[in-house]
CSV table of C-alpha atoms and ligand atoms in Angstrom, one decimal:
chain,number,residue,atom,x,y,z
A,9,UNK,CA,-65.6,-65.9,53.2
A,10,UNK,CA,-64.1,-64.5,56.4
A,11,UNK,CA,-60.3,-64.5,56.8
A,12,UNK,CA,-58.9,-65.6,60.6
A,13,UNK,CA,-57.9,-62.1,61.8
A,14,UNK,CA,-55.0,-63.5,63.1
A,15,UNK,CA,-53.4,-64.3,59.3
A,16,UNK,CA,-53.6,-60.5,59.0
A,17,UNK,CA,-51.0,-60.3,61.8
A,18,UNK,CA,-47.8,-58.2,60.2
A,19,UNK,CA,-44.7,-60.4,59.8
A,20,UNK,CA,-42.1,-59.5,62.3
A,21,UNK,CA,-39.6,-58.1,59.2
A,22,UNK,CA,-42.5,-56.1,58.1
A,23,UNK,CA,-42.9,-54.5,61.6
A,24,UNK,CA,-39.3,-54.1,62.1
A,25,UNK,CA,-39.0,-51.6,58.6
A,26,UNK,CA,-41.1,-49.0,60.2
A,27,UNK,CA,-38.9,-45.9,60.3
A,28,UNK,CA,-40.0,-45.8,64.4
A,29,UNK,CA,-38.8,-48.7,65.0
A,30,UNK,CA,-35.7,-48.9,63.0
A,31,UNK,CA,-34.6,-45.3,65.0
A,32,UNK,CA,-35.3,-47.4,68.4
A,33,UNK,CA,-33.3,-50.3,67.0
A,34,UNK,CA,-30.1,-47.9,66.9
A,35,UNK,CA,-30.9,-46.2,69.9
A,36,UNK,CA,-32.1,-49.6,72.4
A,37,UNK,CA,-30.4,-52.0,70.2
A,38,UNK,CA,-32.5,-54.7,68.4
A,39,UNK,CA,-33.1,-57.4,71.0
A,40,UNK,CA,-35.3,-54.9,73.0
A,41,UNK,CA,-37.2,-53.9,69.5
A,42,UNK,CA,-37.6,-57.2,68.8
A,43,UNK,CA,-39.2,-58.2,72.1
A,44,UNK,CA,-41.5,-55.2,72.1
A,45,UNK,CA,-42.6,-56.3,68.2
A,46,UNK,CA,-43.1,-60.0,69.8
A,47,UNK,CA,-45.5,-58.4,72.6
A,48,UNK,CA,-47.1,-56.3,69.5
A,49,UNK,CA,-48.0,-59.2,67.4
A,50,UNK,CA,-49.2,-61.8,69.9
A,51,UNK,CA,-51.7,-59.3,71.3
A,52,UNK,CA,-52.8,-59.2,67.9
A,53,UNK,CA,-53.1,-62.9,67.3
A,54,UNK,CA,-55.1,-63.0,70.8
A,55,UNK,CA,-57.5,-60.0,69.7
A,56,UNK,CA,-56.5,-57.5,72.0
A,57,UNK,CA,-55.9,-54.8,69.1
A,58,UNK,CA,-56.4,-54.8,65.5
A,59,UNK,CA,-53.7,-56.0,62.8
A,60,UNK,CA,-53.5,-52.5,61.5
A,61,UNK,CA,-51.7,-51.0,64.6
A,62,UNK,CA,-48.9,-53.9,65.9
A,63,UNK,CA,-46.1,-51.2,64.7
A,64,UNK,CA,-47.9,-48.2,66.8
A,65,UNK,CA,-48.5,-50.9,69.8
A,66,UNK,CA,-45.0,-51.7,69.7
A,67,UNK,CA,-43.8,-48.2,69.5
A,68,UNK,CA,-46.2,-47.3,72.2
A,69,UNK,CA,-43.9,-50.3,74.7
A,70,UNK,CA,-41.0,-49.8,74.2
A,71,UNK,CA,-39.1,-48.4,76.9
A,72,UNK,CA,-37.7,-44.9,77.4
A,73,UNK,CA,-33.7,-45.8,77.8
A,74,UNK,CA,-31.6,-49.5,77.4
A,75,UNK,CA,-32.7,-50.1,80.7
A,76,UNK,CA,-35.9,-51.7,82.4
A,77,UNK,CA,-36.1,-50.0,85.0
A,78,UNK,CA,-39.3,-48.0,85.6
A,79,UNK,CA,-39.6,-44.6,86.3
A,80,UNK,CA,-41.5,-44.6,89.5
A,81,UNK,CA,-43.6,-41.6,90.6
A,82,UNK,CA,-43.2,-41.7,94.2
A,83,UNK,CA,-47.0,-40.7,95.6
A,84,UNK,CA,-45.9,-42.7,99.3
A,85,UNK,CA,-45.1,-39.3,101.0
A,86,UNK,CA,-41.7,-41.3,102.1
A,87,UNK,CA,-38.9,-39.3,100.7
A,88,UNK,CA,-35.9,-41.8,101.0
A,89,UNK,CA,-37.6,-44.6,100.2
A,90,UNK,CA,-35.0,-47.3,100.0
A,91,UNK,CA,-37.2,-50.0,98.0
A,92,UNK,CA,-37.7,-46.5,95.2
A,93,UNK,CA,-34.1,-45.8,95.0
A,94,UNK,CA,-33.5,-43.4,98.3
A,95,UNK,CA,-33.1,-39.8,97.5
A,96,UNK,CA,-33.8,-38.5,93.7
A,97,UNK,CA,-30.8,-36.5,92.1
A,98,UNK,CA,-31.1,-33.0,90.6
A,99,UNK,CA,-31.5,-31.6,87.6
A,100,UNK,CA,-27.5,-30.8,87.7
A,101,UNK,CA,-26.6,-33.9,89.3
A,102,UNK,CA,-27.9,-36.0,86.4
A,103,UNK,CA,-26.6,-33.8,83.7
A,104,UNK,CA,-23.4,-34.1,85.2
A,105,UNK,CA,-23.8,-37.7,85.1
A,106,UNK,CA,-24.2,-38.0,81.5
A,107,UNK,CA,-21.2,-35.6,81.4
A,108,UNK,CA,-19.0,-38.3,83.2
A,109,UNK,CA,-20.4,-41.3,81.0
A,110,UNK,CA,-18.1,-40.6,78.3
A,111,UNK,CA,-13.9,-39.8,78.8
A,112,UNK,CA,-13.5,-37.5,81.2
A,113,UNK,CA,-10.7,-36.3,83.7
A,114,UNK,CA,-11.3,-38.3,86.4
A,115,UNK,CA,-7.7,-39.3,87.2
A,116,UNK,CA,-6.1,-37.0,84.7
A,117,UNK,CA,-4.5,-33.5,84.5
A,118,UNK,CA,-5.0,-31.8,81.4
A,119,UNK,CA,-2.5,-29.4,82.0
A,120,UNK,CA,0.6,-31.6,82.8
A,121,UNK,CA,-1.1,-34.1,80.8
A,122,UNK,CA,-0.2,-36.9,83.9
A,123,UNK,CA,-2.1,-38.7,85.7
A,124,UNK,CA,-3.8,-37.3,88.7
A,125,UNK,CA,-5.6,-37.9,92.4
A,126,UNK,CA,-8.8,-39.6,91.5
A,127,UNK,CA,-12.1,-37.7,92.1
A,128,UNK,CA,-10.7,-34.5,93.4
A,129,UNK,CA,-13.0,-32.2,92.2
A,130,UNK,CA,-15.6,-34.1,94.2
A,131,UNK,CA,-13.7,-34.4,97.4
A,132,UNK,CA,-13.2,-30.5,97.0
A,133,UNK,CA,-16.8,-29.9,96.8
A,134,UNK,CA,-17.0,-31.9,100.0
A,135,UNK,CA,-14.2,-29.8,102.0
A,136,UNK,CA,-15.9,-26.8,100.9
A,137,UNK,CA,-19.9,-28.0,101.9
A,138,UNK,CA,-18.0,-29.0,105.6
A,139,UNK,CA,-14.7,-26.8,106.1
A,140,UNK,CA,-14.7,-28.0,109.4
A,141,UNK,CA,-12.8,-31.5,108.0
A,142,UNK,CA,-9.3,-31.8,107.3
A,143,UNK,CA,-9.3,-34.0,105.1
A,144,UNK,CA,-12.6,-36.0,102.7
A,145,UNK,CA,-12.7,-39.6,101.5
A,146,UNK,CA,-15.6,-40.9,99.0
A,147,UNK,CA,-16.3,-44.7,98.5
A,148,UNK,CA,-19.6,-46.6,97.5
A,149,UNK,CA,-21.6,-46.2,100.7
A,150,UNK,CA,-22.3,-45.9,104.3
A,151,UNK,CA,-21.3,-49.7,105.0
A,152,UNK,CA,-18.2,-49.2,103.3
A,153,UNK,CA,-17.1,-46.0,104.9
A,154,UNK,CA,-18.0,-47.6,108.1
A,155,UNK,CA,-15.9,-50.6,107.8
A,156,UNK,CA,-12.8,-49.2,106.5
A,157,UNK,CA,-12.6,-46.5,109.1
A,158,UNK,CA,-13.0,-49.2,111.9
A,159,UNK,CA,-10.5,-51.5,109.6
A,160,UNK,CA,-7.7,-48.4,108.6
A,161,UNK,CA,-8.2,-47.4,112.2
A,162,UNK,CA,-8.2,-50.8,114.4
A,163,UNK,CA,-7.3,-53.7,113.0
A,164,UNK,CA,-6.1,-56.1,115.1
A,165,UNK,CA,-7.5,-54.8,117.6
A,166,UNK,CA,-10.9,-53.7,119.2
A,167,UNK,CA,-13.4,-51.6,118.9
A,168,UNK,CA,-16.4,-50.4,121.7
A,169,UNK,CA,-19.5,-50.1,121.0
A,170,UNK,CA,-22.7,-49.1,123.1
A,171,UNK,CA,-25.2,-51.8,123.6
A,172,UNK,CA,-27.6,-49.5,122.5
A,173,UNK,CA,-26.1,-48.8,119.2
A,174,UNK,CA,-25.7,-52.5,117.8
A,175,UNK,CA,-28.3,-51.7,114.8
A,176,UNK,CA,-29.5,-53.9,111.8
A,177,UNK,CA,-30.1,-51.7,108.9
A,178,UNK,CA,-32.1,-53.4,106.9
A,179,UNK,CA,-32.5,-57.2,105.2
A,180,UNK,CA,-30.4,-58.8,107.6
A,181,UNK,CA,-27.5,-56.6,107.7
A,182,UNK,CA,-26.2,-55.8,110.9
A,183,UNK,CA,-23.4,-52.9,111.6
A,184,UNK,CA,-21.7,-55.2,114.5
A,185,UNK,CA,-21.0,-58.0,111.8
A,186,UNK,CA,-19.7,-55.7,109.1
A,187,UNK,CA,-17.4,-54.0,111.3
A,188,UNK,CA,-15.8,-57.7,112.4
A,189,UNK,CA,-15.6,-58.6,109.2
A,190,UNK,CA,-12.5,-57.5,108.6
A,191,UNK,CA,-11.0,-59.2,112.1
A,192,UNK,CA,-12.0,-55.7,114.5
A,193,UNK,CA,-13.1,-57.1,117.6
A,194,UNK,CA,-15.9,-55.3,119.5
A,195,UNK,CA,-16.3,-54.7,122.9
A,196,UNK,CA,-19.6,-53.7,123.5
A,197,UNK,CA,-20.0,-51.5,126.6
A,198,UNK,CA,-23.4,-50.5,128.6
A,199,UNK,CA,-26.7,-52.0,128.1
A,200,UNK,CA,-29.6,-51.4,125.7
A,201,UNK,CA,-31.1,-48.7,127.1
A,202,UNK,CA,-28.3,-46.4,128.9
A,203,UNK,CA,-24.6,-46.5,128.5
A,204,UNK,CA,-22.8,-44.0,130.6
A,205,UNK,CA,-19.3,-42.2,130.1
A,206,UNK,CA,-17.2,-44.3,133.0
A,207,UNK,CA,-19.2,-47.8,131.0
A,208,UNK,CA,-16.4,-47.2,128.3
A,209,UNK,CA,-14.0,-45.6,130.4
A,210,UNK,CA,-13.5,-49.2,132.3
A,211,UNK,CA,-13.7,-50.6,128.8
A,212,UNK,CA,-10.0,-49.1,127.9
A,213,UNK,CA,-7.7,-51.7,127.4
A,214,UNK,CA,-4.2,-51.4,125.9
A,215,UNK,CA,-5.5,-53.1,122.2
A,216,UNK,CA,-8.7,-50.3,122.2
A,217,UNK,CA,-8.2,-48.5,118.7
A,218,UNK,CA,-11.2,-46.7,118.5
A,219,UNK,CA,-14.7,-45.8,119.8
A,220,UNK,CA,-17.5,-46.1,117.1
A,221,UNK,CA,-20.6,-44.5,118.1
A,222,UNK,CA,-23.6,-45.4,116.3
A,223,UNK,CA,-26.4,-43.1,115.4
A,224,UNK,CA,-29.6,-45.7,115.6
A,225,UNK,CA,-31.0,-44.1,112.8
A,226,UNK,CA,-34.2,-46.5,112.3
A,227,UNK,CA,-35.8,-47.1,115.4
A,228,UNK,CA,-35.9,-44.9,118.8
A,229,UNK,CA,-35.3,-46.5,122.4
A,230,UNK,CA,-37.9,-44.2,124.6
A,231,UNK,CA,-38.0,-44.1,128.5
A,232,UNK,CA,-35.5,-44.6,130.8
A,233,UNK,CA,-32.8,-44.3,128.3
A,234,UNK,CA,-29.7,-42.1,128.2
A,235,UNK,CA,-26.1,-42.0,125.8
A,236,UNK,CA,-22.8,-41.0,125.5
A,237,UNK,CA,-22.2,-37.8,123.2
A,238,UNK,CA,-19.3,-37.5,120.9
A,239,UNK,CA,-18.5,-34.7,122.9
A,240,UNK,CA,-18.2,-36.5,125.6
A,241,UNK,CA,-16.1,-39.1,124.2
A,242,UNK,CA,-13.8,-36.9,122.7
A,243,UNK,CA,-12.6,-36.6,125.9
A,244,UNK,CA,-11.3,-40.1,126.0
A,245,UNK,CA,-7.9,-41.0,125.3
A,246,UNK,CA,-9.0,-43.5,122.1
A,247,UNK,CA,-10.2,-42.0,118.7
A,248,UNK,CA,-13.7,-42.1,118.0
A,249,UNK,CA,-15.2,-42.8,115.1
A,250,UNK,CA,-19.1,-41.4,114.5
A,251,UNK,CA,-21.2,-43.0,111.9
A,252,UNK,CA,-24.1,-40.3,111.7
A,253,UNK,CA,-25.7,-42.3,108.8
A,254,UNK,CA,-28.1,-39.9,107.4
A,255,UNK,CA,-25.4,-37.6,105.8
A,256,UNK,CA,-27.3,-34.7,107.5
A,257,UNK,CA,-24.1,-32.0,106.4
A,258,UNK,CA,-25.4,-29.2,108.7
A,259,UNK,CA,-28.1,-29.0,111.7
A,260,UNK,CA,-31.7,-29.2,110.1
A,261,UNK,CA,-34.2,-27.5,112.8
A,262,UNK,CA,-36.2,-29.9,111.0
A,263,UNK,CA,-34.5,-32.4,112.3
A,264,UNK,CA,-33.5,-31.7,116.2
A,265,UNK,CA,-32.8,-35.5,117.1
A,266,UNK,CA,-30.9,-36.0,113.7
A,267,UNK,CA,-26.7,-35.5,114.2
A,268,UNK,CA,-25.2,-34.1,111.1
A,269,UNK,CA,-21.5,-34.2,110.0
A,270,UNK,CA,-20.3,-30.8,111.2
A,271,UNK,CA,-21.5,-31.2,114.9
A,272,UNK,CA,-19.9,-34.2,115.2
A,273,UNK,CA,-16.9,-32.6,113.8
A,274,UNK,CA,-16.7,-29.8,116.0
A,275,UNK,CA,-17.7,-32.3,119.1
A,276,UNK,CA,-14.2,-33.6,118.3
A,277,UNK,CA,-15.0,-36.8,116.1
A,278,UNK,CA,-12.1,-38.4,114.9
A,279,UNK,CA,-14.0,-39.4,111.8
A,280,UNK,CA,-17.3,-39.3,110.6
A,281,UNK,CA,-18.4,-41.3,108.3
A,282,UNK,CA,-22.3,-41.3,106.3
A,283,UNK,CA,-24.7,-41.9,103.1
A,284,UNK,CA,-24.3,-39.8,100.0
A,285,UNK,CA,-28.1,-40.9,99.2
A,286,UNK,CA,-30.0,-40.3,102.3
A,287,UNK,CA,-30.2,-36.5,103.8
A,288,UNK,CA,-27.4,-35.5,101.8
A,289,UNK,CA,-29.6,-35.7,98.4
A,290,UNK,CA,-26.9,-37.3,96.4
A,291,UNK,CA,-26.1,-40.5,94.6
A,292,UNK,CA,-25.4,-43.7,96.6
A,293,UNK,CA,-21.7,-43.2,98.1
A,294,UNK,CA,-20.1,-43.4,101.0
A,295,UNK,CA,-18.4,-40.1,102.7
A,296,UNK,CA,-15.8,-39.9,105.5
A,297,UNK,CA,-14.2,-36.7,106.5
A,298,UNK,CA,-11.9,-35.9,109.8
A,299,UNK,CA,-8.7,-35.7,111.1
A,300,UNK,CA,-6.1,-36.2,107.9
A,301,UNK,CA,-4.0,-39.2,109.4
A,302,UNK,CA,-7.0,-41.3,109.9
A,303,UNK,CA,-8.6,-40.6,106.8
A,304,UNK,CA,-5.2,-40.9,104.7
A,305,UNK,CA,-4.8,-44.2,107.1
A,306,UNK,CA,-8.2,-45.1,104.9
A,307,UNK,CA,-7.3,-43.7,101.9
A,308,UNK,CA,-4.2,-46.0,101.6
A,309,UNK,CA,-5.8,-49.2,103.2
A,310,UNK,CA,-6.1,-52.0,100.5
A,311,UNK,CA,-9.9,-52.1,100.6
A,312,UNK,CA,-10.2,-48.2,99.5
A,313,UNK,CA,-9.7,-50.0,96.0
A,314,UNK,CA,-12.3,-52.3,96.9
A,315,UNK,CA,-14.4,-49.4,97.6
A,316,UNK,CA,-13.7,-47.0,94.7
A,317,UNK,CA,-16.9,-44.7,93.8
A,318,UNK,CA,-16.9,-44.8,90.2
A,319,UNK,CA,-16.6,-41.3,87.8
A,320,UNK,CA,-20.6,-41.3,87.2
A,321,UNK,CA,-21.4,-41.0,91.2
A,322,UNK,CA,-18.4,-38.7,91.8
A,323,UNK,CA,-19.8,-36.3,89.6
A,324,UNK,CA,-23.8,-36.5,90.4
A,325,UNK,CA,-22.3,-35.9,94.3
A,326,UNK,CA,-20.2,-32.9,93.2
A,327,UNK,CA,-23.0,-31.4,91.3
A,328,UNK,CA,-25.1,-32.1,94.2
A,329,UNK,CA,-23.4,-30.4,96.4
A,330,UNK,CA,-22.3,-27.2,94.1
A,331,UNK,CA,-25.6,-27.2,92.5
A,332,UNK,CA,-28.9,-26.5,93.4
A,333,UNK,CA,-30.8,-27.5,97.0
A,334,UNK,CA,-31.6,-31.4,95.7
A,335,UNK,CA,-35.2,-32.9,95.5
A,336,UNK,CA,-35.1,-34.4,98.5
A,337,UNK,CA,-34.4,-31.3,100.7
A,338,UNK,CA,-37.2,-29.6,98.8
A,339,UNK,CA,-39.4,-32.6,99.6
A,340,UNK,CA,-38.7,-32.5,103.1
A,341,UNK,CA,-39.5,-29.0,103.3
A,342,UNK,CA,-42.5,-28.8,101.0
A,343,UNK,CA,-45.3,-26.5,102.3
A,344,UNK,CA,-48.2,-28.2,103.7
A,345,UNK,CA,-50.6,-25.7,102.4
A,346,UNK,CA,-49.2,-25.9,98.7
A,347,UNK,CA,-49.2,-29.6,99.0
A,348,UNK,CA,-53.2,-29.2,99.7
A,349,UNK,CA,-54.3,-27.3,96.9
A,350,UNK,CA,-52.1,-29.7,94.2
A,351,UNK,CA,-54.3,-32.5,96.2
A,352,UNK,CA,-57.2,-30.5,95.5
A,353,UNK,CA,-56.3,-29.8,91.9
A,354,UNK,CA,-55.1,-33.2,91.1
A,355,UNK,CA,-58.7,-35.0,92.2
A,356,UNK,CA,-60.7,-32.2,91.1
A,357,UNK,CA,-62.4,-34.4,88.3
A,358,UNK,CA,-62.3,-37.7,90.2
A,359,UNK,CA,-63.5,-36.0,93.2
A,360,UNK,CA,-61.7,-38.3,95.2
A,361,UNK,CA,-61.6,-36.9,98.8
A,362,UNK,CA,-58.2,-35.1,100.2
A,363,UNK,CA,-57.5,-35.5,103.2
A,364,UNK,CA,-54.5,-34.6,106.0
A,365,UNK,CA,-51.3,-37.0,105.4
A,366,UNK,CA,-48.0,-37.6,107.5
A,367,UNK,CA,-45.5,-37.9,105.3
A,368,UNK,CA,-41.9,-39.6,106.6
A,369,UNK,CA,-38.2,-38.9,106.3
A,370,UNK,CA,-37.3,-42.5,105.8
A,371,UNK,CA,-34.4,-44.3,104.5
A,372,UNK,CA,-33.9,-45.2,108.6
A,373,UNK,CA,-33.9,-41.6,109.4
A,374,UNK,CA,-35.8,-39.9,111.7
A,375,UNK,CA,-38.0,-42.6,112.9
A,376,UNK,CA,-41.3,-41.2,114.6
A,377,UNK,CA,-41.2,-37.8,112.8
A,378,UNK,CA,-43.7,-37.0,110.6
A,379,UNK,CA,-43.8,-34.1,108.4
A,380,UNK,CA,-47.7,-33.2,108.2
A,381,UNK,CA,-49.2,-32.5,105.0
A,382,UNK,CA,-52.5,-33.9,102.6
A,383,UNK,CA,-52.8,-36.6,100.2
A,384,UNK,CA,-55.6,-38.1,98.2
A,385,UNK,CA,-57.4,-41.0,99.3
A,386,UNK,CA,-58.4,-43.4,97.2
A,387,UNK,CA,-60.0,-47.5,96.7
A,388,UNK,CA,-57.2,-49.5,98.3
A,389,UNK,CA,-58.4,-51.9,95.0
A,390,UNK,CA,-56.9,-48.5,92.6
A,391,UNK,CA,-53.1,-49.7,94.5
A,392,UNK,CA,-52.5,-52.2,91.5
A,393,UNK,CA,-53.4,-50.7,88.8
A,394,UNK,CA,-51.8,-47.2,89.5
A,395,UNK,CA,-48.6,-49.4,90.3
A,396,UNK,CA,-48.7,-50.9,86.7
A,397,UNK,CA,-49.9,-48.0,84.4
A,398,UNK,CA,-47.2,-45.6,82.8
A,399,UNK,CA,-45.5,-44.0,84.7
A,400,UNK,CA,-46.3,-46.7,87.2
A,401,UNK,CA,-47.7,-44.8,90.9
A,402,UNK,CA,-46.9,-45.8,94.0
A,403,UNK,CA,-49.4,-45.0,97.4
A,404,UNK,CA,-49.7,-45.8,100.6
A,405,UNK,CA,-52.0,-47.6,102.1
A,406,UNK,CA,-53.3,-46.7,105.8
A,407,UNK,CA,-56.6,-47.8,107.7
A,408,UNK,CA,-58.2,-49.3,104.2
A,409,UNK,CA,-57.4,-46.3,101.9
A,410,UNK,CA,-54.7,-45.9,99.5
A,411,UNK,CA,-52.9,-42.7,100.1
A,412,UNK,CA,-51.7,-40.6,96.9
A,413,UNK,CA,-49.3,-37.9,98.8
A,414,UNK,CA,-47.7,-35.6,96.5
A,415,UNK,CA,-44.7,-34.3,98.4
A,416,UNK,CA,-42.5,-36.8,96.5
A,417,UNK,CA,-43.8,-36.0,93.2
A,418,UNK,CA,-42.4,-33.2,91.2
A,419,UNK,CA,-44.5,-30.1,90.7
A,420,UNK,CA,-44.4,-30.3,87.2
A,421,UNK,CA,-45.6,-34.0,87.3
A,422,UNK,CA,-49.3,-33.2,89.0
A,423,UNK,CA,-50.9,-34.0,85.3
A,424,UNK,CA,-49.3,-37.3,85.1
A,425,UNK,CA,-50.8,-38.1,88.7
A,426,UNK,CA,-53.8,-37.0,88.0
A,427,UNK,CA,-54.3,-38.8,84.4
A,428,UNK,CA,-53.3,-42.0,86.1
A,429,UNK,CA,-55.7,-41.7,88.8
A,430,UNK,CA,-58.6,-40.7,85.8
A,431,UNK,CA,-57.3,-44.0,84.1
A,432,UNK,CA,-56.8,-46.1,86.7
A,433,UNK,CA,-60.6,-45.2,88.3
A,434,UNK,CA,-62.1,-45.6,84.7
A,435,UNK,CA,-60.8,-49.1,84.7
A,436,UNK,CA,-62.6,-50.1,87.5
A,437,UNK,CA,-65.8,-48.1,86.8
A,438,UNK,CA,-65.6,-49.4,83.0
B,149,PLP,C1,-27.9,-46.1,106.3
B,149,PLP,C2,-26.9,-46.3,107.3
B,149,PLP,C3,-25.8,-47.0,107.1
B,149,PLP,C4,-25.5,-47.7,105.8
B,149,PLP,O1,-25.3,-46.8,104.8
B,149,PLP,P1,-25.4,-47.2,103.2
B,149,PLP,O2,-25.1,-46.0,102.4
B,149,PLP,O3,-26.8,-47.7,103.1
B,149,PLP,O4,-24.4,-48.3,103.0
B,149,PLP,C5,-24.8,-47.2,108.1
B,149,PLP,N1,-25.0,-46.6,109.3
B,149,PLP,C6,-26.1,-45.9,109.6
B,149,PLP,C7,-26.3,-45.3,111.0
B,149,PLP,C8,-27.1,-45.7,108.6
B,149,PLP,O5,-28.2,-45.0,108.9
């Protein structure tokens, strides 16, 4: 007499008492135990894997942390990739995450024992990466630092803008229509392709509260084409406010076409306002640093609450900028030569072939430049599959081939890449 295999499934309770799983109960909290026993026994019932190992299956799914999320190794050569979470934080910024998770001192002074400026230690870190500011002001992101420095600084009134600078960053989100949101009017001055010095001098109009000048971060106008430098519009009797997007902190030789935050400064930018999670290597937050009226005009506006970077972010950016060079300045930099020979060492067994790669800044920065280096190219068919092993990889695809650049993976990674490439290849040979 044969017994049905699937009688010999474990009952859930009976799964649930292994000492594995009980630890990973107090640690993920049942409901996620519970769905990973589910998944266990029905592929047991279906006769995917024997009765004998439902606990071990389970075990094997659960996820790292509470959430479920995936890490991601990032194989596109793209280092702010916004669909894979822009830049990655250090080391130091993620400790000092988990530091701020708990009670901290965010808003307190342990040594009066009163309450205190919010985030100080953050915006200190800030003054000191870019003495050139008066005065530093964090909030949630770009968009937000945007719109409350046009708000703080003009509202009521009107703003101008360069025809050339009216950008759409992505989804449907245009800069124009955040900036009116809160009632600025713009006055857009030029046309698409040049706007000259006198086009917003004859803009001036008693009500004009501010310039904002635009880097167009994600695509490039080429030909006969010319702008308006801060420089030159600090000459203008109206404050101008520079959104240089990228968060770019110094000049990158890397980077010639790519304004960073202390130029602008020292060009005589009013504010300037960019991305903690872009160039900068940080979390996501917004930064704006300049003159102190405007930015205390921002500081006290009644959306800065609205806008309020919470203690986890405002100590990952600290750390980030008092700790080590971040990930994605590391990334951007890596060695083409160094990148070759992990290529070579990671498809030494599948003998896949390695071949030249352009990696890309991304994020909307630096459109057009690529940073050369060698990737391993692959069966555009291995795309799934390496997307939904663990860690899930992520390629690129270009002229039929999936491209597995390792710029954006960690060094110390390489053996993870390459044992999801041997498993992902032995799935299709097998
Ligand atoms: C990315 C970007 C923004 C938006 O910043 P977020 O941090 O994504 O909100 C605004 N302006 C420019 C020029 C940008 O490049």
């Amino acid at each position: 007499m044969t017994v049905d295999p699937r009688r010999l499934v474990p009952r859930t309770d009976t799964v649930l008492a292994d000492p594995r799983l009980v630890a990973a109960a107090g640690r993920l909290g049942n409901d996620i135990v519970r769905g990973a026993v589910r998944q266990a026994q029905q592929l047991a019932r279906s006769g995917g894997i024997a009765p004998e190992v439902v606990a071990d299956a389970a075990v094997r799914a659960l996820p790292e942390s509470g959430t479920a999320l995936s890490m991601v190794l990032n194989a596109t050569g793209v280092v702010l990739h916004t669909n894979l979470g822009r830049a990655p934080l250090s080391p130091a910024a993620t400790d000092a995450m988990t530091t701020a998770a708990g009670y901290v001192d965010v808003e307190f002074d342990l040594d009066s024992g009163r309450r205190a400026a919010r985030g100080t230690r953050a915006l200190d870190a800030l003054r000191a990466a870019v003495p050139d500011a008066e005065a530093a002001l964090l909030v949630t992101n770009g968009a937000a630092a945007l719109v409350l420095a046009t708000t703080a600084l003009a509202a009521g009134g009107e703003v101008l803008v360069s025809r050339g600078e009216m950008v759409e960053i992505g989804a449907g989100f245009r800069l124009a229509d955040l900036i009116t949101s809160t009632g600025v009017r713009i006055r857009e001055v030029g046309s698409t392709n040049r706007t000259a010095l006198r086009d917003y001098e004859q803009a001036i109009r008693p009500d004009t509260a501010a310039i904002v000048k635009i880097h167009p971060s994600n695509f490039r106008v080429t030909g006969f084409t010319s702008a308006v430098t801060v420089a030159e519009l600090a000459r203008l009797p109206v404050p101008v406010i520079a959104d240089v997007g990228s968060g770019l902190l110094r000049p990158d030789p890397l980077l010639p076409d790519e304004p960073d935050v202390r130029s602008a400064l020292r060009s005589g930018a009013t504010v300037v306002t960019c991305s903690g999670d872009k160039l900068l290597g940080g979390p996501q937050a917004g930064v704006a640093l300049g003159a102190a009226t405007a930015v205390e005009a921002m500081r006290s506006h009644p959306l800065a609450r609205a806008f309020r970077l919470d203690k986890i972010s405002l100590a990952a950016f600290e750390a980030t900028l008092r700790g080590p060079v971040p990930p994605a300045h590391r990334y951007l930099h890596a060695d083409p030569d160094q990148l070759r020979r992990r290529c070579e060492n990671i498809a030494a067994e599948s003998g896949f072939d390695v071949v030249p790669s352009d990696g890309a800044v991304g994020g909307g920065s630096a459109p057009g430049l690529s940073l050369p280096g060698w990737a391993i190219a692959v069966p555009v068919a291995l795309a799934r599959p390496l997307r939904l092993g663990r860690p899930p990889v992520v390629g690129r695809v270009e002229r039929d081939r999936l491209l597995l650049d390792p710029r954006c993976v960690p060094e110390e990674a390489d053996p993870l890449l390459r044992k999801a490439l041997a498993t992902a290849a032995g799935a299709r040979d097998g």
